[in-house]
Amino acid sequence: MTLPPRVTDRAFARLAEIADLTGDARPLRVGVSGGGCSGFQYDIRLDEPAADDMVLEKDGQKVLVDPVSLPFLQNAVIDFTDELIGARFVVENPNASSSCGCGTSFSI
C-alpha cells in the first residue's frame, strides 16, 4: 500500500519557529534528486509552492513534495532532529535500501 509521506509534529513546530525567528514563512520543500554518494539525495529547503506540489499542512505550516519526488518518498517520515551533530530536518525512508552516513543520500 502506498501512502504519502508523513510529517511529524516536531517538524511542523520547527517550521513555525523558523518563520517566527526569520520572518521567512515559505513552506519546506522535501525533494529527491540524482546524485550524492548513494545515488539519490534529499533536497530540503524553504521554497515557493508550485501548482503540482503535494501539500502537507498543519497549524498553518506547509511541507511541499513535487510529483517526481513523491514515489521515492512513499510511506516516509519527515522529521526534525536536534542532536550533537546538528539540528536538521531528516527523512526516515522505508524505500531506501541503503543510505550514507550523513543521511542526505540513499539508494533504492
mmCIF file of N, CA and C in Angstrom:
data_model
loop_
_atom_site.group_PDB
_atom_site.id
_atom_site.type_symbol
_atom_site.label_atom_id
_atom_site.label_comp_id
_atom_site.label_asym_id
_atom_site.label_seq_id
_atom_site.Cartn_x
_atom_site.Cartn_y
_atom_site.Cartn_z
ATOM 1 N N MET A 1 0.851 -1.186 0.000
ATOM 2 C CA MET A 1 0.000 0.000 0.000
ATOM 3 C C MET A 1 0.893 1.244 0.000
ATOM 4 N N THR A 2 0.619 2.150 -0.898
ATOM 5 C CA THR A 2 1.439 3.360 -0.975
ATOM 6 C C THR A 2 0.737 4.521 -0.283
ATOM 7 N N LEU A 3 1.459 5.158 0.580
ATOM 8 C CA LEU A 3 0.947 6.297 1.326
ATOM 9 C C LEU A 3 1.857 7.490 1.091
ATOM 10 N N PRO A 4 1.304 8.694 1.148
ATOM 11 C CA PRO A 4 2.174 9.872 1.035
ATOM 12 C C PRO A 4 3.076 9.966 2.258
ATOM 13 N N PRO A 5 4.132 10.763 2.161
ATOM 14 C CA PRO A 5 4.990 10.925 3.340
ATOM 15 C C PRO A 5 4.207 11.564 4.484
ATOM 16 N N ARG A 6 4.669 11.313 5.694
ATOM 17 C CA ARG A 6 4.052 11.890 6.883
ATOM 18 C C ARG A 6 5.037 12.859 7.511
ATOM 19 N N VAL A 7 4.542 13.977 7.995
ATOM 20 C CA VAL A 7 5.381 14.989 8.642
ATOM 21 C C VAL A 7 5.069 14.964 10.137
ATOM 22 N N THR A 8 6.104 14.888 10.960
ATOM 23 C CA THR A 8 5.893 14.827 12.405
ATOM 24 C C THR A 8 5.493 16.201 12.951
ATOM 25 N N ASP A 9 4.871 16.172 14.114
ATOM 26 C CA ASP A 9 4.518 17.422 14.798
ATOM 27 C C ASP A 9 5.769 18.237 15.096
ATOM 28 N N ARG A 10 6.871 17.550 15.419
ATOM 29 C CA ARG A 10 8.137 18.240 15.730
ATOM 30 C C ARG A 10 8.650 19.016 14.514
ATOM 31 N N ALA A 11 8.506 18.430 13.314
ATOM 32 C CA ALA A 11 8.945 19.114 12.098
ATOM 33 C C ALA A 11 8.067 20.334 11.819
ATOM 34 N N PHE A 12 6.754 20.183 11.966
ATOM 35 C CA PHE A 12 5.866 21.336 11.762
ATOM 36 C C PHE A 12 6.160 22.437 12.793
ATOM 37 N N ALA A 13 6.427 22.051 14.046
ATOM 38 C CA ALA A 13 6.729 23.036 15.090
ATOM 39 C C ALA A 13 8.020 23.784 14.769
ATOM 40 N N ARG A 14 9.030 23.087 14.255
ATOM 41 C CA ARG A 14 10.292 23.745 13.898
ATOM 42 C C ARG A 14 10.092 24.709 12.739
ATOM 43 N N LEU A 15 9.248 24.336 11.779
ATOM 44 C CA LEU A 15 8.937 25.254 10.680
ATOM 45 C C LEU A 15 8.322 26.543 11.211
ATOM 46 N N ALA A 16 7.423 26.420 12.176
ATOM 47 C CA ALA A 16 6.803 27.605 12.785
ATOM 48 C C ALA A 16 7.854 28.449 13.498
ATOM 49 N N GLU A 17 8.805 27.801 14.192
ATOM 50 C CA GLU A 17 9.891 28.530 14.866
ATOM 51 C C GLU A 17 10.745 29.281 13.851
ATOM 52 N N ILE A 18 11.073 28.629 12.734
ATOM 53 C CA ILE A 18 11.876 29.281 11.696
ATOM 54 C C ILE A 18 11.151 30.515 11.167
ATOM 55 N N ALA A 19 9.862 30.385 10.921
ATOM 56 C CA ALA A 19 9.083 31.524 10.420
ATOM 57 C C ALA A 19 9.082 32.664 11.441
ATOM 58 N N ASP A 20 8.936 32.324 12.729
ATOM 59 C CA ASP A 20 8.924 33.353 13.776
ATOM 60 C C ASP A 20 10.288 34.029 13.915
ATOM 61 N N LEU A 21 11.362 33.250 13.849
ATOM 62 C CA LEU A 21 12.711 33.790 14.051
ATOM 63 C C LEU A 21 13.218 34.598 12.860
ATOM 64 N N THR A 22 12.892 34.146 11.649
ATOM 65 C CA THR A 22 13.476 34.756 10.456
ATOM 66 C C THR A 22 12.500 35.602 9.655
ATOM 67 N N GLY A 23 11.206 35.431 9.913
ATOM 68 C CA GLY A 23 10.205 36.126 9.109
ATOM 69 C C GLY A 23 9.979 35.454 7.758
ATOM 70 N N ASP A 24 10.661 34.330 7.521
ATOM 71 C CA ASP A 24 10.518 33.586 6.264
ATOM 72 C C ASP A 24 9.494 32.476 6.491
ATOM 73 N N ALA A 25 8.277 32.690 6.001
ATOM 74 C CA ALA A 25 7.193 31.733 6.234
ATOM 75 C C ALA A 25 6.944 30.835 5.028
ATOM 76 N N ARG A 26 7.947 30.740 4.128
ATOM 77 C CA ARG A 26 7.773 29.851 2.974
ATOM 78 C C ARG A 26 7.678 28.403 3.440
ATOM 79 N N PRO A 27 6.996 27.562 2.678
ATOM 80 C CA PRO A 27 6.905 26.145 3.028
ATOM 81 C C PRO A 27 8.253 25.449 2.896
ATOM 82 N N LEU A 28 8.356 24.291 3.556
ATOM 83 C CA LEU A 28 9.537 23.446 3.446
ATOM 84 C C LEU A 28 9.340 22.501 2.270
ATOM 85 N N ARG A 29 10.268 22.511 1.331
ATOM 86 C CA ARG A 29 10.219 21.586 0.199
ATOM 87 C C ARG A 29 11.121 20.399 0.513
ATOM 88 N N VAL A 30 10.565 19.190 0.359
ATOM 89 C CA VAL A 30 11.338 17.966 0.509
ATOM 90 C C VAL A 30 11.289 17.262 -0.838
ATOM 91 N N GLY A 31 12.444 17.170 -1.484
ATOM 92 C CA GLY A 31 12.510 16.564 -2.797
ATOM 93 C C GLY A 31 13.642 15.549 -2.867
ATOM 94 N N VAL A 32 13.676 14.860 -3.984
ATOM 95 C CA VAL A 32 14.714 13.872 -4.244
ATOM 96 C C VAL A 32 15.345 14.212 -5.587
ATOM 97 N N SER A 33 16.664 14.204 -5.640
ATOM 98 C CA SER A 33 17.349 14.440 -6.910
ATOM 99 C C SER A 33 18.468 13.407 -7.062
ATOM 100 N N GLY A 34 18.925 13.230 -8.286
ATOM 101 C CA GLY A 34 20.028 12.314 -8.544
ATOM 102 C C GLY A 34 21.314 12.880 -7.988
ATOM 103 N N GLY A 35 22.204 12.014 -7.537
ATOM 104 C CA GLY A 35 23.484 12.464 -7.007
ATOM 105 C C GLY A 35 23.718 11.945 -5.612
ATOM 106 N N GLY A 36 24.666 12.519 -4.931
ATOM 107 C CA GLY A 36 25.011 12.063 -3.591
ATOM 108 C C GLY A 36 25.856 10.813 -3.667
ATOM 109 N N CYS A 37 26.358 10.365 -2.547
ATOM 110 C CA CYS A 37 27.267 9.225 -2.536
ATOM 111 C C CYS A 37 26.536 7.894 -2.671
ATOM 112 N N SER A 38 25.190 7.893 -2.626
ATOM 113 C CA SER A 38 24.445 6.638 -2.727
ATOM 114 C C SER A 38 23.485 6.592 -3.911
ATOM 115 N N GLY A 39 23.512 7.565 -4.799
ATOM 116 C CA GLY A 39 22.667 7.523 -5.991
ATOM 117 C C GLY A 39 21.587 8.582 -6.033
ATOM 118 N N PHE A 40 20.918 8.825 -4.906
ATOM 119 C CA PHE A 40 19.917 9.882 -4.802
ATOM 120 C C PHE A 40 20.247 10.713 -3.571
ATOM 121 N N GLN A 41 19.798 11.954 -3.580
ATOM 122 C CA GLN A 41 19.983 12.766 -2.387
ATOM 123 C C GLN A 41 18.724 13.571 -2.117
ATOM 124 N N TYR A 42 18.523 13.899 -0.836
ATOM 125 C CA TYR A 42 17.377 14.709 -0.448
ATOM 126 C C TYR A 42 17.697 16.176 -0.672
ATOM 127 N N ASP A 43 16.698 16.889 -1.130
ATOM 128 C CA ASP A 43 16.796 18.340 -1.304
ATOM 129 C C ASP A 43 15.759 18.935 -0.358
ATOM 130 N N ILE A 44 16.218 19.505 0.758
ATOM 131 C CA ILE A 44 15.326 20.029 1.784
ATOM 132 C C ILE A 44 15.628 21.510 1.946
ATOM 133 N N ARG A 45 14.640 22.346 1.618
ATOM 134 C CA ARG A 45 14.859 23.803 1.677
ATOM 135 C C ARG A 45 13.516 24.526 1.727
ATOM 136 N N LEU A 46 13.565 25.788 2.132
ATOM 137 C CA LEU A 46 12.373 26.631 2.067
ATOM 138 C C LEU A 46 12.176 27.043 0.617
ATOM 139 N N ASP A 47 10.928 27.007 0.148
ATOM 140 C CA ASP A 47 10.686 27.264 -1.269
ATOM 141 C C ASP A 47 9.244 27.707 -1.478
ATOM 142 N N GLU A 48 9.001 28.288 -2.638
ATOM 143 C CA GLU A 48 7.647 28.669 -3.025
ATOM 144 C C GLU A 48 6.919 27.443 -3.571
ATOM 145 N N PRO A 49 5.614 27.331 -3.323
ATOM 146 C CA PRO A 49 4.871 26.190 -3.851
ATOM 147 C C PRO A 49 4.684 26.279 -5.358
ATOM 148 N N ALA A 50 4.613 25.111 -5.994
ATOM 149 C CA ALA A 50 4.298 25.004 -7.418
ATOM 150 C C ALA A 50 2.894 24.408 -7.539
ATOM 151 N N ALA A 51 2.294 24.595 -8.687
ATOM 152 C CA ALA A 51 0.907 24.175 -8.891
ATOM 153 C C ALA A 51 0.699 22.673 -8.705
ATOM 154 N N ASP A 52 1.710 21.868 -9.043
ATOM 155 C CA ASP A 52 1.526 20.413 -8.991
ATOM 156 C C ASP A 52 2.114 19.761 -7.732
ATOM 157 N N ASP A 53 2.514 20.556 -6.738
ATOM 158 C CA ASP A 53 3.054 20.007 -5.494
ATOM 159 C C ASP A 53 1.973 19.336 -4.658
ATOM 160 N N MET A 54 2.356 18.272 -3.949
ATOM 161 C CA MET A 54 1.516 17.761 -2.870
ATOM 162 C C MET A 54 1.817 18.648 -1.671
ATOM 163 N N VAL A 55 0.781 19.113 -0.997
ATOM 164 C CA VAL A 55 0.957 19.992 0.155
ATOM 165 C C VAL A 55 0.495 19.258 1.409
ATOM 166 N N LEU A 56 1.382 19.107 2.370
ATOM 167 C CA LEU A 56 1.061 18.532 3.674
ATOM 168 C C LEU A 56 1.033 19.705 4.645
ATOM 169 N N GLU A 57 -0.068 19.881 5.359
ATOM 170 C CA GLU A 57 -0.241 21.101 6.138
ATOM 171 C C GLU A 57 -0.758 20.799 7.534
ATOM 172 N N LYS A 58 -0.266 21.582 8.508
ATOM 173 C CA LYS A 58 -0.757 21.511 9.879
ATOM 174 C C LYS A 58 -0.475 22.844 10.566
ATOM 175 N N ASP A 59 -1.450 23.369 11.250
ATOM 176 C CA ASP A 59 -1.312 24.612 12.013
ATOM 177 C C ASP A 59 -0.731 25.751 11.181
ATOM 178 N N GLY A 60 -1.112 25.809 9.908
ATOM 179 C CA GLY A 60 -0.658 26.886 9.040
ATOM 180 C C GLY A 60 0.715 26.674 8.431
ATOM 181 N N GLN A 61 1.413 25.610 8.814
ATOM 182 C CA GLN A 61 2.733 25.298 8.253
ATOM 183 C C GLN A 61 2.567 24.288 7.128
ATOM 184 N N LYS A 62 3.391 24.419 6.090
ATOM 185 C CA LYS A 62 3.255 23.553 4.928
ATOM 186 C C LYS A 62 4.572 22.885 4.559
ATOM 187 N N VAL A 63 4.458 21.634 4.116
ATOM 188 C CA VAL A 63 5.575 20.891 3.547
ATOM 189 C C VAL A 63 5.164 20.505 2.135
ATOM 190 N N LEU A 64 6.043 20.756 1.167
ATOM 191 C CA LEU A 64 5.764 20.500 -0.242
ATOM 192 C C LEU A 64 6.558 19.300 -0.741
ATOM 193 N N VAL A 65 5.918 18.501 -1.601
ATOM 194 C CA VAL A 65 6.608 17.402 -2.274
ATOM 195 C C VAL A 65 6.205 17.458 -3.740
ATOM 196 N N ASP A 66 7.191 17.529 -4.631
ATOM 197 C CA ASP A 66 6.887 17.594 -6.058
ATOM 198 C C ASP A 66 6.508 16.200 -6.568
ATOM 199 N N PRO A 67 5.773 16.118 -7.690
ATOM 200 C CA PRO A 67 5.295 14.825 -8.179
ATOM 201 C C PRO A 67 6.401 13.857 -8.593
ATOM 202 N N VAL A 68 7.564 14.352 -9.013
ATOM 203 C CA VAL A 68 8.670 13.466 -9.387
ATOM 204 C C VAL A 68 9.270 12.801 -8.136
ATOM 205 N N SER A 69 9.338 13.544 -7.037
ATOM 206 C CA SER A 69 9.926 13.019 -5.799
ATOM 207 C C SER A 69 8.968 12.113 -5.029
ATOM 208 N N LEU A 70 7.675 12.295 -5.238
ATOM 209 C CA LEU A 70 6.678 11.584 -4.438
ATOM 210 C C LEU A 70 6.856 10.069 -4.416
ATOM 211 N N PRO A 71 7.104 9.385 -5.556
ATOM 212 C CA PRO A 71 7.273 7.926 -5.487
ATOM 213 C C PRO A 71 8.443 7.494 -4.609
ATOM 214 N N PHE A 72 9.491 8.313 -4.532
ATOM 215 C CA PHE A 72 10.658 7.985 -3.706
ATOM 216 C C PHE A 72 10.379 8.203 -2.215
ATOM 217 N N LEU A 73 9.333 8.969 -1.912
ATOM 218 C CA LEU A 73 9.042 9.338 -0.523
ATOM 219 C C LEU A 73 7.774 8.678 0.012
ATOM 220 N N GLN A 74 7.251 7.665 -0.693
ATOM 221 C CA GLN A 74 6.064 6.971 -0.214
ATOM 222 C C GLN A 74 6.334 6.349 1.144
ATOM 223 N N ASN A 75 5.408 6.544 2.065
ATOM 224 C CA ASN A 75 5.479 5.991 3.425
ATOM 225 C C ASN A 75 6.643 6.529 4.253
ATOM 226 N N ALA A 76 7.341 7.548 3.773
ATOM 227 C CA ALA A 76 8.466 8.114 4.521
ATOM 228 C C ALA A 76 7.960 9.020 5.643
ATOM 229 N N VAL A 77 8.831 9.293 6.595
ATOM 230 C CA VAL A 77 8.516 10.205 7.691
ATOM 231 C C VAL A 77 9.504 11.366 7.636
ATOM 232 N N ILE A 78 8.976 12.573 7.571
ATOM 233 C CA ILE A 78 9.790 13.792 7.567
ATOM 234 C C ILE A 78 9.786 14.324 8.997
ATOM 235 N N ASP A 79 10.967 14.455 9.587
ATOM 236 C CA ASP A 79 11.077 14.790 10.994
ATOM 237 C C ASP A 79 12.123 15.881 11.178
ATOM 238 N N PHE A 80 12.225 16.390 12.391
ATOM 239 C CA PHE A 80 13.271 17.344 12.746
ATOM 240 C C PHE A 80 14.030 16.752 13.921
ATOM 241 N N THR A 81 15.349 16.752 13.836
ATOM 242 C CA THR A 81 16.167 16.208 14.918
ATOM 243 C C THR A 81 17.175 17.254 15.382
ATOM 244 N N ASP A 82 17.431 17.264 16.664
ATOM 245 C CA ASP A 82 18.414 18.179 17.241
ATOM 246 C C ASP A 82 19.393 17.327 18.042
ATOM 247 N N GLU A 83 20.517 16.964 17.396
ATOM 248 C CA GLU A 83 21.494 16.064 18.001
ATOM 249 C C GLU A 83 22.843 16.763 18.124
ATOM 250 N N LEU A 84 23.803 16.074 18.667
ATOM 251 C CA LEU A 84 25.143 16.637 18.809
ATOM 252 C C LEU A 84 25.745 17.030 17.469
ATOM 253 N N ILE A 85 25.425 16.279 16.410
ATOM 254 C CA ILE A 85 25.985 16.588 15.095
ATOM 255 C C ILE A 85 25.268 17.755 14.432
ATOM 256 N N GLY A 86 24.182 18.222 15.029
ATOM 257 C CA GLY A 86 23.487 19.384 14.490
ATOM 258 C C GLY A 86 21.990 19.194 14.448
ATOM 259 N N ALA A 87 21.305 20.292 14.272
ATOM 260 C CA ALA A 87 19.852 20.286 14.150
ATOM 261 C C ALA A 87 19.503 20.331 12.670
ATOM 262 N N ARG A 88 18.595 19.447 12.242
ATOM 263 C CA ARG A 88 18.263 19.402 10.825
ATOM 264 C C ARG A 88 16.961 18.647 10.606
ATOM 265 N N PHE A 89 16.370 18.879 9.450
ATOM 266 C CA PHE A 89 15.239 18.080 9.025
ATOM 267 C C PHE A 89 15.789 16.776 8.468
ATOM 268 N N VAL A 90 15.138 15.663 8.765
ATOM 269 C CA VAL A 90 15.585 14.350 8.309
ATOM 270 C C VAL A 90 14.418 13.599 7.678
ATOM 271 N N VAL A 91 14.761 12.631 6.822
ATOM 272 C CA VAL A 91 13.762 11.781 6.184
ATOM 273 C C VAL A 91 14.040 10.345 6.584
ATOM 274 N N GLU A 92 13.060 9.705 7.214
ATOM 275 C CA GLU A 92 13.139 8.279 7.522
ATOM 276 C C GLU A 92 12.403 7.582 6.388
ATOM 277 N N ASN A 93 13.154 6.962 5.490
ATOM 278 C CA ASN A 93 12.589 6.466 4.244
ATOM 279 C C ASN A 93 12.643 4.938 4.175
ATOM 280 N N PRO A 94 11.475 4.266 4.259
ATOM 281 C CA PRO A 94 11.466 2.804 4.180
ATOM 282 C C PRO A 94 11.791 2.283 2.776
ATOM 283 N N ASN A 95 11.771 3.155 1.765
ATOM 284 C CA ASN A 95 12.067 2.744 0.397
ATOM 285 C C ASN A 95 13.564 2.651 0.125
ATOM 286 N N ALA A 96 14.374 3.275 0.971
ATOM 287 C CA ALA A 96 15.823 3.304 0.754
ATOM 288 C C ALA A 96 16.431 1.972 1.169
ATOM 289 N N SER A 97 17.156 1.350 0.249
ATOM 290 C CA SER A 97 17.813 0.083 0.576
ATOM 291 C C SER A 97 19.112 0.331 1.336
ATOM 292 N N SER A 98 19.705 1.501 1.132
ATOM 293 C CA SER A 98 20.898 1.877 1.883
ATOM 294 C C SER A 98 20.992 3.389 1.881
ATOM 295 N N SER A 99 21.746 3.914 2.824
ATOM 296 C CA SER A 99 21.948 5.359 2.882
ATOM 297 C C SER A 99 23.355 5.626 3.348
ATOM 298 N N CYS A 100 23.792 6.859 3.127
ATOM 299 C CA CYS A 100 25.160 7.208 3.545
ATOM 300 C C CYS A 100 25.137 7.611 5.008
ATOM 301 N N GLY A 101 26.292 7.773 5.584
ATOM 302 C CA GLY A 101 26.403 8.114 6.996
ATOM 303 C C GLY A 101 25.808 9.467 7.336
ATOM 304 N N CYS A 102 25.839 10.406 6.395
ATOM 305 C CA CYS A 102 25.334 11.744 6.697
ATOM 306 C C CYS A 102 23.811 11.795 6.611
ATOM 307 N N GLY A 103 23.175 10.778 6.030
ATOM 308 C CA GLY A 103 21.720 10.732 5.970
ATOM 309 C C GLY A 103 21.092 11.581 4.884
ATOM 310 N N THR A 104 21.914 12.181 4.007
ATOM 311 C CA THR A 104 21.339 13.033 2.976
ATOM 312 C C THR A 104 21.263 12.349 1.626
ATOM 313 N N SER A 105 21.864 11.164 1.479
ATOM 314 C CA SER A 105 21.732 10.450 0.212
ATOM 315 C C SER A 105 21.363 8.998 0.485
ATOM 316 N N PHE A 106 20.794 8.353 -0.529
ATOM 317 C CA PHE A 106 20.287 6.993 -0.349
ATOM 318 C C PHE A 106 20.219 6.299 -1.695
ATOM 319 N N SER A 107 19.984 4.989 -1.671
ATOM 320 C CA SER A 107 19.758 4.234 -2.892
ATOM 321 C C SER A 107 18.482 3.418 -2.722
ATOM 322 N N ILE A 108 17.902 3.045 -3.841
ATOM 323 C CA ILE A 108 16.636 2.281 -3.864
ATOM 324 C C ILE A 108 16.943 0.866 -4.301
#
